[in-house]
């Protein structure tokens, strides 16, 4: 119930659509081959995590892929095939947002009489803990709080209204790959000032420390 209220109060844009979770689930079957059944991502960040990303962020990225404004060879045919009308974009984005991954797998007793190996397998797929990335966590935290949290949020969970992605809980490799694209303006970081490259003001060392901090936020 709390979830639903949260989602309905996201943005004006999102309110225009009726949510069809079955459609979201069906579309996710196309995505899961790369991004995992629960949007947990894969191959150590070659495929990013999509679960729990702010709805508006995912919607924006899908529009950018569909309109060929953000390059993604892997996804081209999937976005083309279905043509991705806005309603589908909303359904899949919300479906993915509502998947809450755990960060710790609870301990088990394999000898317990009700042990269910399949349920355990699903549970492990829904558990995602970003390994601690190298760097100075304290320095990273200070930098993050000063320079990034106004948009990416206190715990790095992103922001619906501003369509900003979560950074904590995302694969560190993937974040670095995006840094390259953001620095070369292949991706636009801040639509309000598209020519300004925000990340160029930060050295690799700064970003290493910021990502080290982000990697332990979910511990
Ligand atoms: C064939 C593999 C493949 C399939 C299928 C696929 N994707 Fe992707 N997707 C990728 C790759 C690779 C990237 C990362 C692109 C990059 O590095 O910039 C990506 C990136 C994304 C991103 C950007 C995330 C971010 O944080 O930057 C979103 C959103 C996304 N995919 C959603 C979807 C959805 C929804 C579907 C199903 C309709 C889907 N993808 C199907 C491979 C795939
Ligand atoms: C003015 C708001 C703003 C600030 C400040 C900001 N970001 Fe962003 N960031 C965004 C938005 C919006 C996006 C999504 C861009 C898009 O739609 O492609 C983004 C995307 C990213 C991505 C790509 C993640 C993904 O999943 O695709 C990374 C990495 C990132 N930001 C890092 C940072 C870091 C590190 C800082 C602080 C040094 C920072 N950002 C400060 C707004 C901001």
PDB file of C-alpha atoms and ligand atoms in Angstrom:
ATOM      1  CA  UNK A   1       0.000   0.000   0.000  1.00  0.00           C
ATOM      2  CA  UNK A   2       2.789   2.371   0.916  1.00  0.00           C
ATOM      3  CA  UNK A   3       4.442   1.551  -2.401  1.00  0.00           C
ATOM      4  CA  UNK A   4       1.379   2.353  -4.423  1.00  0.00           C
ATOM      5  CA  UNK A   5       0.871   5.679  -2.710  1.00  0.00           C
ATOM      6  CA  UNK A   6       4.504   6.526  -3.338  1.00  0.00           C
ATOM      7  CA  UNK A   7       4.259   5.755  -7.028  1.00  0.00           C
ATOM      8  CA  UNK A   8       1.045   7.629  -7.567  1.00  0.00           C
ATOM      9  CA  UNK A   9       2.553  10.714  -6.085  1.00  0.00           C
ATOM     10  CA  UNK A  10       5.609  10.695  -8.349  1.00  0.00           C
ATOM     11  CA  UNK A  11       5.130  13.127 -11.202  1.00  0.00           C
ATOM     12  CA  UNK A  12       2.413  14.611 -13.322  1.00  0.00           C
ATOM     13  CA  UNK A  13       3.663  12.714 -16.325  1.00  0.00           C
ATOM     14  CA  UNK A  14       3.429   9.359 -14.632  1.00  0.00           C
ATOM     15  CA  UNK A  15      -0.117  10.018 -13.436  1.00  0.00           C
ATOM     16  CA  UNK A  16      -1.486  10.134 -16.953  1.00  0.00           C
ATOM     17  CA  UNK A  17      -1.165   6.374 -17.450  1.00  0.00           C
ATOM     18  CA  UNK A  18      -3.155   3.508 -16.051  1.00  0.00           C
ATOM     19  CA  UNK A  19      -0.698   1.015 -14.679  1.00  0.00           C
ATOM     20  CA  UNK A  20      -0.976  -2.493 -16.100  1.00  0.00           C
ATOM     21  CA  UNK A  21       1.391  -4.714 -14.075  1.00  0.00           C
ATOM     22  CA  UNK A  22       0.738  -7.746 -16.314  1.00  0.00           C
ATOM     23  CA  UNK A  23       1.903  -5.778 -19.324  1.00  0.00           C
ATOM     24  CA  UNK A  24       4.963  -4.677 -17.336  1.00  0.00           C
ATOM     25  CA  UNK A  25       5.741  -8.276 -16.463  1.00  0.00           C
ATOM     26  CA  UNK A  26       5.309  -9.405 -20.059  1.00  0.00           C
ATOM     27  CA  UNK A  27       7.616  -6.690 -21.402  1.00  0.00           C
ATOM     28  CA  UNK A  28      10.140  -7.598 -18.732  1.00  0.00           C
ATOM     29  CA  UNK A  29      10.506 -11.021 -20.326  1.00  0.00           C
ATOM     30  CA  UNK A  30      12.227  -9.250 -23.227  1.00  0.00           C
ATOM     31  CA  UNK A  31      14.506  -7.336 -20.915  1.00  0.00           C
ATOM     32  CA  UNK A  32      15.345 -10.127 -18.508  1.00  0.00           C
ATOM     33  CA  UNK A  33      17.645 -11.931 -20.965  1.00  0.00           C
ATOM     34  CA  UNK A  34      20.180  -9.185 -20.341  1.00  0.00           C
ATOM     35  CA  UNK A  35      19.042  -7.301 -17.245  1.00  0.00           C
ATOM     36  CA  UNK A  36      17.945 -10.343 -15.215  1.00  0.00           C
ATOM     37  CA  UNK A  37      14.530 -11.574 -14.180  1.00  0.00           C
ATOM     38  CA  UNK A  38      14.395  -9.067 -11.324  1.00  0.00           C
ATOM     39  CA  UNK A  39      16.159  -6.202 -13.091  1.00  0.00           C
ATOM     40  CA  UNK A  40      19.265  -7.015 -11.074  1.00  0.00           C
ATOM     41  CA  UNK A  41      21.603  -6.543 -14.044  1.00  0.00           C
ATOM     42  CA  UNK A  42      24.360  -8.887 -15.016  1.00  0.00           C
ATOM     43  CA  UNK A  43      27.856  -9.691 -16.190  1.00  0.00           C
ATOM     44  CA  UNK A  44      29.369  -7.472 -13.545  1.00  0.00           C
ATOM     45  CA  UNK A  45      27.709  -4.339 -14.809  1.00  0.00           C
ATOM     46  CA  UNK A  46      27.822  -4.807 -18.565  1.00  0.00           C
ATOM     47  CA  UNK A  47      24.047  -4.906 -18.125  1.00  0.00           C
ATOM     48  CA  UNK A  48      23.010  -2.315 -15.560  1.00  0.00           C
ATOM     49  CA  UNK A  49      20.644  -2.860 -12.674  1.00  0.00           C
ATOM     50  CA  UNK A  50      17.187  -1.515 -13.462  1.00  0.00           C
ATOM     51  CA  UNK A  51      15.315  -2.561 -10.307  1.00  0.00           C
ATOM     52  CA  UNK A  52      14.208   0.334  -8.090  1.00  0.00           C
ATOM     53  CA  UNK A  53      15.380   3.015 -10.513  1.00  0.00           C
ATOM     54  CA  UNK A  54      13.119   6.090 -10.366  1.00  0.00           C
ATOM     55  CA  UNK A  55      10.286   5.615 -12.877  1.00  0.00           C
ATOM     56  CA  UNK A  56      10.904   8.878 -14.705  1.00  0.00           C
ATOM     57  CA  UNK A  57      14.579   8.087 -15.202  1.00  0.00           C
ATOM     58  CA  UNK A  58      13.870   4.714 -16.820  1.00  0.00           C
ATOM     59  CA  UNK A  59      11.129   6.260 -18.947  1.00  0.00           C
ATOM     60  CA  UNK A  60      13.511   8.948 -20.185  1.00  0.00           C
ATOM     61  CA  UNK A  61      16.247   6.462 -21.060  1.00  0.00           C
ATOM     62  CA  UNK A  62      13.818   4.267 -22.995  1.00  0.00           C
ATOM     63  CA  UNK A  63      12.653   7.277 -24.978  1.00  0.00           C
ATOM     64  CA  UNK A  64      16.271   8.224 -25.690  1.00  0.00           C
ATOM     65  CA  UNK A  65      17.070   4.669 -26.879  1.00  0.00           C
ATOM     66  CA  UNK A  66      13.896   4.503 -28.952  1.00  0.00           C
ATOM     67  CA  UNK A  67      14.589   7.865 -30.595  1.00  0.00           C
ATOM     68  CA  UNK A  68      18.282   6.929 -31.126  1.00  0.00           C
ATOM     69  CA  UNK A  69      19.497   9.796 -28.968  1.00  0.00           C
ATOM     70  CA  UNK A  70      21.352   7.455 -26.648  1.00  0.00           C
ATOM     71  CA  UNK A  71      23.424   4.751 -28.301  1.00  0.00           C
ATOM     72  CA  UNK A  72      22.854   1.170 -27.310  1.00  0.00           C
ATOM     73  CA  UNK A  73      23.486  -1.435 -29.964  1.00  0.00           C
ATOM     74  CA  UNK A  74      22.504  -4.297 -27.679  1.00  0.00           C
ATOM     75  CA  UNK A  75      19.020  -2.925 -27.164  1.00  0.00           C
ATOM     76  CA  UNK A  76      18.154  -1.543 -30.599  1.00  0.00           C
ATOM     77  CA  UNK A  77      16.048  -4.429 -31.850  1.00  0.00           C
ATOM     78  CA  UNK A  78      14.085  -4.716 -28.618  1.00  0.00           C
ATOM     79  CA  UNK A  79      13.110  -1.107 -28.601  1.00  0.00           C
ATOM     80  CA  UNK A  80      12.214  -1.253 -32.303  1.00  0.00           C
ATOM     81  CA  UNK A  81      10.173  -4.419 -32.293  1.00  0.00           C
ATOM     82  CA  UNK A  82       7.568  -3.222 -29.916  1.00  0.00           C
ATOM     83  CA  UNK A  83       7.801   0.404 -31.017  1.00  0.00           C
ATOM     84  CA  UNK A  84       7.459   1.148 -27.308  1.00  0.00           C
ATOM     85  CA  UNK A  85       4.386   3.337 -27.046  1.00  0.00           C
ATOM     86  CA  UNK A  86       4.362   5.610 -24.007  1.00  0.00           C
ATOM     87  CA  UNK A  87       2.010   3.334 -22.106  1.00  0.00           C
ATOM     88  CA  UNK A  88       4.400   0.389 -22.447  1.00  0.00           C
ATOM     89  CA  UNK A  89       7.256   2.612 -21.378  1.00  0.00           C
ATOM     90  CA  UNK A  90       5.342   3.517 -18.248  1.00  0.00           C
ATOM     91  CA  UNK A  91       4.313  -0.069 -17.456  1.00  0.00           C
ATOM     92  CA  UNK A  92       7.817  -1.511 -17.714  1.00  0.00           C
ATOM     93  CA  UNK A  93       9.426   1.426 -15.876  1.00  0.00           C
ATOM     94  CA  UNK A  94       7.021   1.136 -12.986  1.00  0.00           C
ATOM     95  CA  UNK A  95       7.215  -2.642 -12.931  1.00  0.00           C
ATOM     96  CA  UNK A  96      10.995  -2.396 -12.545  1.00  0.00           C
ATOM     97  CA  UNK A  97      10.793   0.388  -9.964  1.00  0.00           C
ATOM     98  CA  UNK A  98       8.613  -1.750  -7.731  1.00  0.00           C
ATOM     99  CA  UNK A  99      11.123  -4.599  -7.573  1.00  0.00           C
ATOM    100  CA  UNK A 100      12.922  -4.148  -4.279  1.00  0.00           C
ATOM    101  CA  UNK A 101      16.153  -6.109  -4.150  1.00  0.00           C
ATOM    102  CA  UNK A 102      17.541  -7.191  -0.812  1.00  0.00           C
ATOM    103  CA  UNK A 103      21.138  -6.394   0.059  1.00  0.00           C
ATOM    104  CA  UNK A 104      21.731  -9.381   2.342  1.00  0.00           C
ATOM    105  CA  UNK A 105      20.812 -13.000   1.881  1.00  0.00           C
ATOM    106  CA  UNK A 106      19.445 -14.247   5.217  1.00  0.00           C
ATOM    107  CA  UNK A 107      21.292 -17.208   6.727  1.00  0.00           C
ATOM    108  CA  UNK A 108      19.664 -20.599   6.179  1.00  0.00           C
ATOM    109  CA  UNK A 109      19.602 -24.057   7.549  1.00  0.00           C
ATOM    110  CA  UNK A 110      19.730 -26.428   4.587  1.00  0.00           C
ATOM    111  CA  UNK A 111      18.651 -29.276   6.798  1.00  0.00           C
ATOM    112  CA  UNK A 112      15.481 -27.577   7.959  1.00  0.00           C
ATOM    113  CA  UNK A 113      12.421 -29.663   6.991  1.00  0.00           C
ATOM    114  CA  UNK A 114      10.840 -26.825   4.997  1.00  0.00           C
ATOM    115  CA  UNK A 115      14.025 -25.921   3.042  1.00  0.00           C
ATOM    116  CA  UNK A 116      13.031 -25.040  -0.510  1.00  0.00           C
ATOM    117  CA  UNK A 117      16.006 -24.931  -2.875  1.00  0.00           C
ATOM    118  CA  UNK A 118      14.103 -23.169  -5.652  1.00  0.00           C
ATOM    119  CA  UNK A 119      12.794 -20.451  -3.341  1.00  0.00           C
ATOM    120  CA  UNK A 120      16.358 -20.007  -2.115  1.00  0.00           C
ATOM    121  CA  UNK A 121      17.621 -19.619  -5.676  1.00  0.00           C
ATOM    122  CA  UNK A 122      15.035 -16.899  -6.369  1.00  0.00           C
ATOM    123  CA  UNK A 123      15.935 -15.210  -3.117  1.00  0.00           C
ATOM    124  CA  UNK A 124      19.599 -15.124  -4.110  1.00  0.00           C
ATOM    125  CA  UNK A 125      18.764 -13.604  -7.504  1.00  0.00           C
ATOM    126  CA  UNK A 126      16.852 -10.880  -5.687  1.00  0.00           C
ATOM    127  CA  UNK A 127      19.825 -10.076  -3.493  1.00  0.00           C
ATOM    128  CA  UNK A 128      22.343  -7.593  -4.742  1.00  0.00           C
ATOM    129  CA  UNK A 129      25.273  -6.279  -2.776  1.00  0.00           C
ATOM    130  CA  UNK A 130      27.744  -4.057  -4.587  1.00  0.00           C
ATOM    131  CA  UNK A 131      31.268  -5.178  -3.661  1.00  0.00           C
ATOM    132  CA  UNK A 132      33.255  -2.506  -1.862  1.00  0.00           C
ATOM    133  CA  UNK A 133      35.102  -0.437  -4.455  1.00  0.00           C
ATOM    134  CA  UNK A 134      38.640   0.818  -3.692  1.00  0.00           C
ATOM    135  CA  UNK A 135      39.060   4.444  -2.601  1.00  0.00           C
ATOM    136  CA  UNK A 136      38.834   6.839   0.326  1.00  0.00           C
ATOM    137  CA  UNK A 137      35.275   6.432   1.608  1.00  0.00           C
ATOM    138  CA  UNK A 138      35.325   9.416   3.977  1.00  0.00           C
ATOM    139  CA  UNK A 139      36.611  11.777   1.295  1.00  0.00           C
ATOM    140  CA  UNK A 140      34.131  10.300  -1.191  1.00  0.00           C
ATOM    141  CA  UNK A 141      31.253  10.847   1.197  1.00  0.00           C
ATOM    142  CA  UNK A 142      32.159  14.518   1.664  1.00  0.00           C
ATOM    143  CA  UNK A 143      32.489  15.075  -2.069  1.00  0.00           C
ATOM    144  CA  UNK A 144      29.270  13.229  -2.770  1.00  0.00           C
ATOM    145  CA  UNK A 145      27.290  15.201  -0.192  1.00  0.00           C
ATOM    146  CA  UNK A 146      28.646  18.475  -1.500  1.00  0.00           C
ATOM    147  CA  UNK A 147      28.464  17.892  -5.260  1.00  0.00           C
ATOM    148  CA  UNK A 148      26.055  15.097  -6.113  1.00  0.00           C
ATOM    149  CA  UNK A 149      23.374  14.584  -3.489  1.00  0.00           C
ATOM    150  CA  UNK A 150      21.337  17.660  -4.466  1.00  0.00           C
ATOM    151  CA  UNK A 151      20.276  15.655  -7.532  1.00  0.00           C
ATOM    152  CA  UNK A 152      21.105  12.005  -6.836  1.00  0.00           C
ATOM    153  CA  UNK A 153      19.643  12.078  -3.331  1.00  0.00           C
ATOM    154  CA  UNK A 154      20.968  11.550   0.186  1.00  0.00           C
ATOM    155  CA  UNK A 155      21.565   7.831  -0.075  1.00  0.00           C
ATOM    156  CA  UNK A 156      22.219   7.907  -3.811  1.00  0.00           C
ATOM    157  CA  UNK A 157      18.766   6.519  -4.511  1.00  0.00           C
ATOM    158  CA  UNK A 158      17.934   8.985  -7.280  1.00  0.00           C
ATOM    159  CA  UNK A 159      14.987  11.316  -7.717  1.00  0.00           C
ATOM    160  CA  UNK A 160      11.687  10.839  -9.520  1.00  0.00           C
ATOM    161  CA  UNK A 161      10.763  14.416 -10.297  1.00  0.00           C
ATOM    162  CA  UNK A 162      14.139  15.271 -11.760  1.00  0.00           C
ATOM    163  CA  UNK A 163      14.460  11.845 -13.449  1.00  0.00           C
ATOM    164  CA  UNK A 164      17.814  11.222 -11.778  1.00  0.00           C
ATOM    165  CA  UNK A 165      19.179   7.670 -11.502  1.00  0.00           C
ATOM    166  CA  UNK A 166      20.198   5.833  -8.346  1.00  0.00           C
ATOM    167  CA  UNK A 167      23.957   5.491  -8.016  1.00  0.00           C
ATOM    168  CA  UNK A 168      24.255   3.404  -4.862  1.00  0.00           C
ATOM    169  CA  UNK A 169      23.274  -0.140  -5.736  1.00  0.00           C
ATOM    170  CA  UNK A 170      24.510   0.244  -9.307  1.00  0.00           C
ATOM    171  CA  UNK A 171      27.578  -1.694 -10.486  1.00  0.00           C
ATOM    172  CA  UNK A 172      30.740   0.373 -10.096  1.00  0.00           C
ATOM    173  CA  UNK A 173      31.965  -0.762 -13.548  1.00  0.00           C
ATOM    174  CA  UNK A 174      28.791   0.486 -15.110  1.00  0.00           C
ATOM    175  CA  UNK A 175      29.089   3.870 -13.417  1.00  0.00           C
ATOM    176  CA  UNK A 176      32.627   4.283 -14.792  1.00  0.00           C
ATOM    177  CA  UNK A 177      31.461   3.415 -18.286  1.00  0.00           C
ATOM    178  CA  UNK A 178      28.797   6.090 -18.024  1.00  0.00           C
ATOM    179  CA  UNK A 179      31.336   8.626 -16.736  1.00  0.00           C
ATOM    180  CA  UNK A 180      33.171   8.284 -20.053  1.00  0.00           C
ATOM    181  CA  UNK A 181      29.983   8.941 -21.996  1.00  0.00           C
ATOM    182  CA  UNK A 182      28.987  11.848 -19.792  1.00  0.00           C
ATOM    183  CA  UNK A 183      32.427  13.440 -20.017  1.00  0.00           C
ATOM    184  CA  UNK A 184      32.476  13.289 -23.814  1.00  0.00           C
ATOM    185  CA  UNK A 185      28.903  14.633 -23.950  1.00  0.00           C
ATOM    186  CA  UNK A 186      27.730  11.464 -25.659  1.00  0.00           C
ATOM    187  CA  UNK A 187      25.198  11.507 -22.847  1.00  0.00           C
ATOM    188  CA  UNK A 188      23.799  14.740 -21.445  1.00  0.00           C
ATOM    189  CA  UNK A 189      24.208  14.952 -17.691  1.00  0.00           C
ATOM    190  CA  UNK A 190      22.030  17.926 -16.888  1.00  0.00           C
ATOM    191  CA  UNK A 191      19.412  18.879 -19.442  1.00  0.00           C
ATOM    192  CA  UNK A 192      19.141  22.382 -18.023  1.00  0.00           C
ATOM    193  CA  UNK A 193      22.730  23.091 -19.011  1.00  0.00           C
ATOM    194  CA  UNK A 194      23.504  20.501 -21.706  1.00  0.00           C
ATOM    195  CA  UNK A 195      26.837  22.020 -22.796  1.00  0.00           C
ATOM    196  CA  UNK A 196      28.287  22.058 -19.331  1.00  0.00           C
ATOM    197  CA  UNK A 197      30.136  18.915 -18.433  1.00  0.00           C
ATOM    198  CA  UNK A 198      29.709  18.540 -14.770  1.00  0.00           C
ATOM    199  CA  UNK A 199      31.954  15.497 -14.342  1.00  0.00           C
ATOM    200  CA  UNK A 200      34.946  17.098 -16.073  1.00  0.00           C
ATOM    201  CA  UNK A 201      35.419  19.174 -12.938  1.00  0.00           C
ATOM    202  CA  UNK A 202      36.214  15.999 -11.028  1.00  0.00           C
ATOM    203  CA  UNK A 203      39.426  14.027 -11.302  1.00  0.00           C
ATOM    204  CA  UNK A 204      39.493  10.248 -11.608  1.00  0.00           C
ATOM    205  CA  UNK A 205      40.653  10.209  -8.007  1.00  0.00           C
ATOM    206  CA  UNK A 206      37.618  12.234  -6.887  1.00  0.00           C
ATOM    207  CA  UNK A 207      35.267   9.861  -8.701  1.00  0.00           C
ATOM    208  CA  UNK A 208      37.096   6.793  -7.355  1.00  0.00           C
ATOM    209  CA  UNK A 209      36.466   8.058  -3.820  1.00  0.00           C
ATOM    210  CA  UNK A 210      32.838   8.952  -4.576  1.00  0.00           C
ATOM    211  CA  UNK A 211      32.201   5.485  -6.030  1.00  0.00           C
ATOM    212  CA  UNK A 212      33.927   3.864  -3.054  1.00  0.00           C
ATOM    213  CA  UNK A 213      31.476   5.669  -0.782  1.00  0.00           C
ATOM    214  CA  UNK A 214      28.480   4.758  -2.966  1.00  0.00           C
ATOM    215  CA  UNK A 215      29.497   1.100  -2.941  1.00  0.00           C
ATOM    216  CA  UNK A 216      29.129   0.869   0.843  1.00  0.00           C
ATOM    217  CA  UNK A 217      25.919   2.888   1.275  1.00  0.00           C
ATOM    218  CA  UNK A 218      23.872  -0.314   0.988  1.00  0.00           C
ATOM    219  CA  UNK A 219      26.000  -2.334   3.455  1.00  0.00           C
TER     220      UNK A 219
HETATM  221  C1  LIG B   1      20.449  -7.652 -25.618  1.00  0.00           C
HETATM  222  C2  LIG B   1      20.640  -7.156 -24.279  1.00  0.00           C
HETATM  223  C3  LIG B   1      19.624  -6.154 -23.731  1.00  0.00           C
HETATM  224  C4  LIG B   1      18.252  -6.267 -23.706  1.00  0.00           C
HETATM  225  C5  LIG B   1      17.388  -7.409 -24.218  1.00  0.00           C
HETATM  226  C6  LIG B   1      17.766  -5.073 -23.023  1.00  0.00           C
HETATM  227  N1  LIG B   1      18.820  -4.280 -22.647  1.00  0.00           N
HETATM  228 FE1  LIG B   1      18.700  -2.538 -21.618  1.00  0.00          FE
HETATM  229  N2  LIG B   1      20.719  -2.285 -21.756  1.00  0.00           N
HETATM  230  C7  LIG B   1      21.591  -3.185 -22.337  1.00  0.00           C
HETATM  231  C8  LIG B   1      22.947  -2.655 -22.254  1.00  0.00           C
HETATM  232  C9  LIG B   1      24.218  -3.327 -22.771  1.00  0.00           C
HETATM  233  C10 LIG B   1      22.848  -1.406 -21.587  1.00  0.00           C
HETATM  234  C11 LIG B   1      23.993  -0.447 -21.221  1.00  0.00           C
HETATM  235  C12 LIG B   1      24.275   0.517 -22.328  1.00  0.00           C
HETATM  236  C13 LIG B   1      25.475   1.391 -21.990  1.00  0.00           C
HETATM  237  O1  LIG B   1      26.491   0.844 -21.580  1.00  0.00           O
HETATM  238  O2  LIG B   1      25.358   2.608 -22.111  1.00  0.00           O
HETATM  239  C14 LIG B   1      21.427  -1.207 -21.291  1.00  0.00           C
HETATM  240  C15 LIG B   1      20.926  -0.069 -20.655  1.00  0.00           C
HETATM  241  C16 LIG B   1      19.606   0.088 -20.272  1.00  0.00           C
HETATM  242  C17 LIG B   1      19.091   1.226 -19.510  1.00  0.00           C
HETATM  243  C18 LIG B   1      19.905   2.401 -18.988  1.00  0.00           C
HETATM  244  C19 LIG B   1      20.198   2.218 -17.516  1.00  0.00           C
HETATM  245  C20 LIG B   1      21.117   3.220 -16.912  1.00  0.00           C
HETATM  246  O3  LIG B   1      21.173   3.295 -15.658  1.00  0.00           O
HETATM  247  O4  LIG B   1      21.824   3.937 -17.628  1.00  0.00           O
HETATM  248  C21 LIG B   1      17.754   1.024 -19.348  1.00  0.00           C
HETATM  249  C22 LIG B   1      16.778   1.929 -18.617  1.00  0.00           C
HETATM  250  C23 LIG B   1      17.422  -0.236 -19.999  1.00  0.00           C
HETATM  251  N3  LIG B   1      18.566  -0.781 -20.549  1.00  0.00           N
HETATM  252  C24 LIG B   1      16.166  -0.782 -20.030  1.00  0.00           C
HETATM  253  C25 LIG B   1      15.827  -1.942 -20.739  1.00  0.00           C
HETATM  254  C26 LIG B   1      14.478  -2.449 -20.853  1.00  0.00           C
HETATM  255  C27 LIG B   1      13.259  -1.851 -20.183  1.00  0.00           C
HETATM  256  C28 LIG B   1      14.539  -3.573 -21.663  1.00  0.00           C
HETATM  257  C29 LIG B   1      13.392  -4.423 -22.167  1.00  0.00           C
HETATM  258  C30 LIG B   1      12.405  -3.720 -22.952  1.00  0.00           C
HETATM  259  C31 LIG B   1      15.941  -3.763 -22.015  1.00  0.00           C
HETATM  260  N4  LIG B   1      16.687  -2.767 -21.436  1.00  0.00           N
HETATM  261  C32 LIG B   1      16.422  -4.809 -22.796  1.00  0.00           C
HETATM  262  C33 LIG B   1      21.259  -4.402 -22.892  1.00  0.00           C
HETATM  263  C34 LIG B   1      19.971  -4.897 -23.062  1.00  0.00           C
HETATM  264  C1  LIG B   2      22.100  18.934 -11.620  1.00  0.00           C
HETATM  265  C2  LIG B   2      21.768  17.587 -11.161  1.00  0.00           C
HETATM  266  C3  LIG B   2      22.891  16.565 -11.071  1.00  0.00           C
HETATM  267  C4  LIG B   2      24.071  16.670 -10.342  1.00  0.00           C
HETATM  268  C5  LIG B   2      24.543  17.806  -9.453  1.00  0.00           C
HETATM  269  C6  LIG B   2      24.777  15.407 -10.571  1.00  0.00           C
HETATM  270  N1  LIG B   2      24.048  14.603 -11.414  1.00  0.00           N
HETATM  271 FE1  LIG B   2      24.628  12.775 -12.141  1.00  0.00          FE
HETATM  272  N2  LIG B   2      22.921  12.650 -13.241  1.00  0.00           N
HETATM  273  C7  LIG B   2      21.916  13.605 -13.277  1.00  0.00           C
HETATM  274  C8  LIG B   2      20.898  13.195 -14.239  1.00  0.00           C
HETATM  275  C9  LIG B   2      19.625  13.963 -14.580  1.00  0.00           C
HETATM  276  C10 LIG B   2      21.333  11.966 -14.799  1.00  0.00           C
HETATM  277  C11 LIG B   2      20.648  11.158 -15.898  1.00  0.00           C
HETATM  278  C12 LIG B   2      21.074  11.701 -17.246  1.00  0.00           C
HETATM  279  C13 LIG B   2      20.303  11.075 -18.389  1.00  0.00           C
HETATM  280  O1  LIG B   2      19.076  11.242 -18.407  1.00  0.00           O
HETATM  281  O2  LIG B   2      20.914  10.421 -19.220  1.00  0.00           O
HETATM  282  C14 LIG B   2      22.607  11.653 -14.157  1.00  0.00           C
HETATM  283  C15 LIG B   2      23.374  10.528 -14.436  1.00  0.00           C
HETATM  284  C16 LIG B   2      24.566  10.192 -13.805  1.00  0.00           C
HETATM  285  C17 LIG B   2      25.313   8.965 -14.054  1.00  0.00           C
HETATM  286  C18 LIG B   2      24.896   7.839 -14.993  1.00  0.00           C
HETATM  287  C19 LIG B   2      24.186   6.752 -14.196  1.00  0.00           C
HETATM  288  C20 LIG B   2      23.310   5.817 -14.996  1.00  0.00           C
HETATM  289  O3  LIG B   2      22.773   4.858 -14.394  1.00  0.00           O
HETATM  290  O4  LIG B   2      23.123   5.996 -16.187  1.00  0.00           O
HETATM  291  C21 LIG B   2      26.421   9.023 -13.248  1.00  0.00           C
HETATM  292  C22 LIG B   2      27.525   7.973 -13.162  1.00  0.00           C
HETATM  293  C23 LIG B   2      26.356  10.267 -12.492  1.00  0.00           C
HETATM  294  N3  LIG B   2      25.221  10.956 -12.867  1.00  0.00           N
HETATM  295  C24 LIG B   2      27.301  10.670 -11.559  1.00  0.00           C
HETATM  296  C25 LIG B   2      27.253  11.863 -10.855  1.00  0.00           C
HETATM  297  C26 LIG B   2      28.235  12.277  -9.871  1.00  0.00           C
HETATM  298  C27 LIG B   2      29.416  11.410  -9.427  1.00  0.00           C
HETATM  299  C28 LIG B   2      27.871  13.518  -9.423  1.00  0.00           C
HETATM  300  C29 LIG B   2      28.608  14.409  -8.450  1.00  0.00           C
HETATM  301  C30 LIG B   2      30.019  14.658  -8.740  1.00  0.00           C
HETATM  302  C31 LIG B   2      26.664  13.893 -10.143  1.00  0.00           C
HETATM  303  N4  LIG B   2      26.313  12.865 -10.993  1.00  0.00           N
HETATM  304  C32 LIG B   2      26.000  15.107  -9.990  1.00  0.00           C
HETATM  305  C33 LIG B   2      21.871  14.769 -12.525  1.00  0.00           C
HETATM  306  C34 LIG B   2      22.897  15.274 -11.727  1.00  0.00           C
END
